[in-house]
Structures are given as structure tokens and as C-alpha cells.
């Protein structure tokens, strides 16, 4: 039996046991009452070291749960306190202990009768929440806990919940983006109707074991918020089930059914008398429902669960308790290319910075959607393959290595950044976790080491955070940029010759460039409405003009940016007299769908400027221009017939890596005649 770490405080009426979960909110541990031996769960934050957002979330959950009357399908609130444990003070929330796990940890639920049972429990719980003037704001499978051997479920995690208020402009969205309703993504409104949309997404998640929307980062949020699309309902769902989902997933919130109406829907009411609603015990001797007041369950029929239900549930629930720890992995692979000329290109250095050849594979198929994984391909033939556990609790969106190739920074939907040390002998070590964002973190970017140890991150919360390393692996927030009103989707550091400058592209349509001053302050320049529908990506031009290395005399540095957007265009911008102006007329228009990524190639003396763009339409286009003022010309590299995630150049600018929606990374090389040839493919 695994030995548990127990902290006994003489002044506390309970004993803290082993840790069973960690996250943005703090930690969850088992606890045992000194009074009656009851086992319960304690969600805690360290008052000395926690972020304001962590303590606010916990206090909010305590307030909400304290105000709610007990309900058989809501995790029970058992109290709260502040405990002194050694020299550390903790703020604690006491909850019933539910060891069977949550719905996100198991398999698909193939039996529609069982799904109806779970959905009825959730609708009943949400109806109770809404009737008390509260919105849950984060309904999803991960917040639905299994009880009674799989015969019933309970709604949990009220950290994002809020009292419902009349609609106001410019709300701050709460919850998990892929489950948010369209009006929440647009920051217009968040109310009971929004929970109903999330419920519909959760039902689809039960059926498919993956979110109702594919996690393609911010562009998925744009589809949810601004398109006419609806989540795909899998085959095999009954007509009643489809009609129920239709009542939940209407883009016009005024057309969605309320929880009261949903309880009367034939999909639920035909079978609700067989739903099991027993409570979980507080201690080992309390295996019956004696702790429930009669009025809490008077409206729910109590019947024994069947053997078949238990068998079905075994496919869904976890067997070893709630899996709070991350199982997310990043595979780091080396690949020495055998083709002529390619090996020397990629054996130059293990220094793989964001400006060079780091390729990320976002999960995009059925095998990877349930795992928090991506692949980082190091273009260094002498580095052994490594697997690095990220420690993230949700999808990984970006991976970047520092200048020396010794540390990996990862960005995730769990709102954190992880930094991991890697070595050539295959070892890895978790070095730091950076918390501060209140939404999914889309990208990270290391600054050049000449400026010190800086890392930038951007998030759905609209913030860009600049992190600074003081003593080794001790990171603090050096600056938080809050200039954008919507998700910041892309960040890029300028070539170090241009100083410490960071470009940021946002869904609000604007591009901001933040430049550090000698006194530690920051200057800001903006490109308003660069792409009115939203900016997806930004990339800096080299600091020298094409052909500069073979020219004589001193040349002025070049301040140019390329950007891609949801308007299907690529644009080029130039800094002139302190302001950014468009430097290509018209915009570069060959794509037929959103431009996901742009990358400006290093020129190293080449007589032309080159930009690569990858799009949702599946095409990669190579844009080139010779002299200043000439027209850009675009040539399709290939139609990959699947969305293109990333494009990334080699050091010399004559090799291009392309990451696509089929989880393939292909490498392309420009021949002497200007044609592009595929060098290799990594599947």
C-alpha cells in the first residue's frame, strides 16, 4: 500500500492526507475528521504564495456553495476554514470525497439509457443552481463526478460560478473556452442559457470522449462565437437525443430551452424514474443515505442500480480514483536527414529557437484529442529521442526551446506555462510552472539571451505576460500588457539587432508592438484593425535588407512585420517615422480561408524577401519580392488537403518545415531553379 503523506495540526479538527489533485486553483488533498473518522476532500491554497486569482476563485467557490441548499446531484459543501500547518497558512474548502473520478477520464458511454440518466442528473443540478440565481459557467465532463459505482453523477467545481446579473456589455468570460456558448465567446452575456449550451457540448463529449469542438486554438473560438456552425452530433444518437441536443445548442440563446423545460423533454422524462440518486458516504461506516435530509431527495425516485448499468459504467469511470495528475507527454525526436545536403543543414546546432526550426504538432486526430500531447521536432541529428512529461492538465498549444536548446517552454489550456530542462543524454527535469493567465495560453516566445532570461506568453484572456528569471528557475512577472480587448493569438520577438521588441496579434483585429526602454519601461506602437476579423499570426522580417551581406557600406536596420488573419490575407507592415504602415498593396490574397501562420525567412544575403503562409484551406504559399516597392508574387508550395498549422524556416532560409492537420511534418528545400522539393516527411 502506498504510504500517504499526513500532516497533523494540533489545532485543527481534521488531519490532512495525501495530495489527490493539483491545478490552477491550488491543491486537493484527502482529509480525515478527528471527530468521527469521516473522509472528505480539502481544496486549499497557500495564503502566502498563491496568486490573487487563485484565492479569489476559492473564496468564490466557498461563497457560492455556502449559499446553495444541498442537492443530490451537486457535490456537497462540508465547510471551510483556515489552517496553520507549520509555518504555512492555508485557506481550505471542505467537500465530500468522491473517489470514482470524473467523466473525462473514462471511455465513451455507448448506452443511451445511461446517458439519459447522467444528463437528467446534470439538468436537475443546473436547474437547482439557476433557481438560486447562480450560473455555473464551467459545465463539462471534467467537472462531472461519478458516484455510486457509476449509476449517478454530481456537478462539481464552482470556482467559476457567479451570481446571475442582467446583461451588460463587455463581460469577462468564465469557464473553459471549448464549452463556452457563442455569446460568451463574444463577451456579450453569460447566464443560465449559456450553461445549457455547455450542457449540450458535455453530452456530445460523453458520446465521443472528446470536446464537441476540435481544439484548434483561438480559431476554434472564432468558429464558436462568430460562425453559423454547430457541434457535430455523432451517428447513432436517437431522434429524441438529437432533438434534445437541438434544444440545447441553438446559437440564439433566446431559443434555447431552460432546465425546467429540458426535464420535461421526452429524452429525459421517459426514463427518469429509474435514476439512482444515492449519496456518497462521508466515512467508511456511512454507506447509506442517512446524512441526507428527506426533502433533499423527495422528488427523486430511489431504486437499486442494475448489474448491467454497473458493467456499462466500468467503461466510463476510472478504477483507481480521480486522475488529477497529468498524463500529458511531449515527444521530442531527432531526425538526421539522409538526403543530399539536408543533413549538414540540420546538424549545425542544437540551438533551436522560435525564430529557427521548431515545429509543433497540435493534436488533430482521434488518437490525440483525449491526450495533452504534441510533438517537438528538434532539427539536430545527434540528439537522442526523448519523451518529456509536460505536467499539463489540458491541451498543449505551443512548445518553444530556448536559445541554447537546454530548456523547453510549453503553453496549455490549463492556463499555465511549464519549463522543462532537457539534455542530450535523454534526461529531462521539470524546472518551473508559471501561473498568471486566466485563460488558455496560446503561445510562448523566448527573448534573445543578450537581454537576459525573458519569456513572453499570450493568452485567450487578452493578456501578454513578460516573465523574467531572477535566480535560477525562479520566474516572476516583469510586466503584464493589457492593451488588447480580446484573445492574443500570436507573439514574436524582433531580431535582436532591433532591440527588445515584441509583436502581438489579437482577435480584436489589432497588432501591438512593445519595445523595452533602458529605464525598464515600455513603449507601445499599434496597427489598428490590421485584420478586422482577427489577427492569427505575426512574424518579423530580418533586420537587414535582401542582399545586404554582399553590399558595401552601412545600412539602416529594417523594421518590417508580416501578419496573417481571419480575412484570409497576408499583410506586410513597415515602421516609418514612429508609426506602422502597410507595405504591400493590395494585401496578399491567394488563400481562401483563414491564414493560420506566417513566417518570414532569414535572407543571409539572398537577393529577395520570402514569406511562407499556411492556411485553413490546406495550402502553403511562398511569397517573394525582389527590390523595395515591387509587387509580391505568390506561388503555391502544395495543397495539403488539410489545415496547415505551422510553417517554420531553417537558419539559411532555403528549407521550410510544414506541420499539417494530419499530424505530419514535411520538410521542403528550394532548388537552384527556384522550385521546391519535399525532402522528408515525419508521420
Short mmCIF file of N, CA and C in Angstrom, two decimals, residues 607-609 625-631:
data_model
loop_
_atom_site.label_atom_id
_atom_site.label_comp_id
_atom_site.label_asym_id
_atom_site.label_seq_id
_atom_site.Cartn_x
_atom_site.Cartn_y
_atom_site.Cartn_z
N UNK A 607 19.02 37.54 -52.48
CA UNK A 607 18.61 38.77 -53.16
C UNK A 607 17.11 39.01 -53.16
N UNK A 608 16.37 38.39 -52.27
CA UNK A 608 14.92 38.58 -52.24
C UNK A 608 14.40 38.39 -50.82
N UNK A 609 13.20 38.90 -50.59
CA UNK A 609 12.48 38.66 -49.34
C UNK A 609 11.48 37.55 -49.58
N UNK A 625 9.55 38.82 -53.06
CA UNK A 625 9.67 40.13 -53.69
C UNK A 625 11.15 40.45 -53.79
N UNK A 626 11.54 41.13 -54.86
CA UNK A 626 12.94 41.49 -55.05
C UNK A 626 13.26 42.81 -54.40
N UNK A 627 13.14 43.87 -55.15
CA UNK A 627 13.50 45.19 -54.65
C UNK A 627 12.35 45.84 -53.90
N UNK A 628 12.70 46.80 -53.08
CA UNK A 628 11.73 47.59 -52.33
C UNK A 628 10.77 48.25 -53.31
N UNK A 629 9.47 48.15 -53.03
CA UNK A 629 8.48 48.78 -53.87
C UNK A 629 7.90 47.90 -54.95
N UNK A 630 8.53 46.75 -55.22
CA UNK A 630 7.99 45.85 -56.23
C UNK A 630 6.83 45.04 -55.64
N UNK A 631 6.08 44.39 -56.52
CA UNK A 631 4.93 43.60 -56.10
C UNK A 631 5.36 42.22 -55.60
#
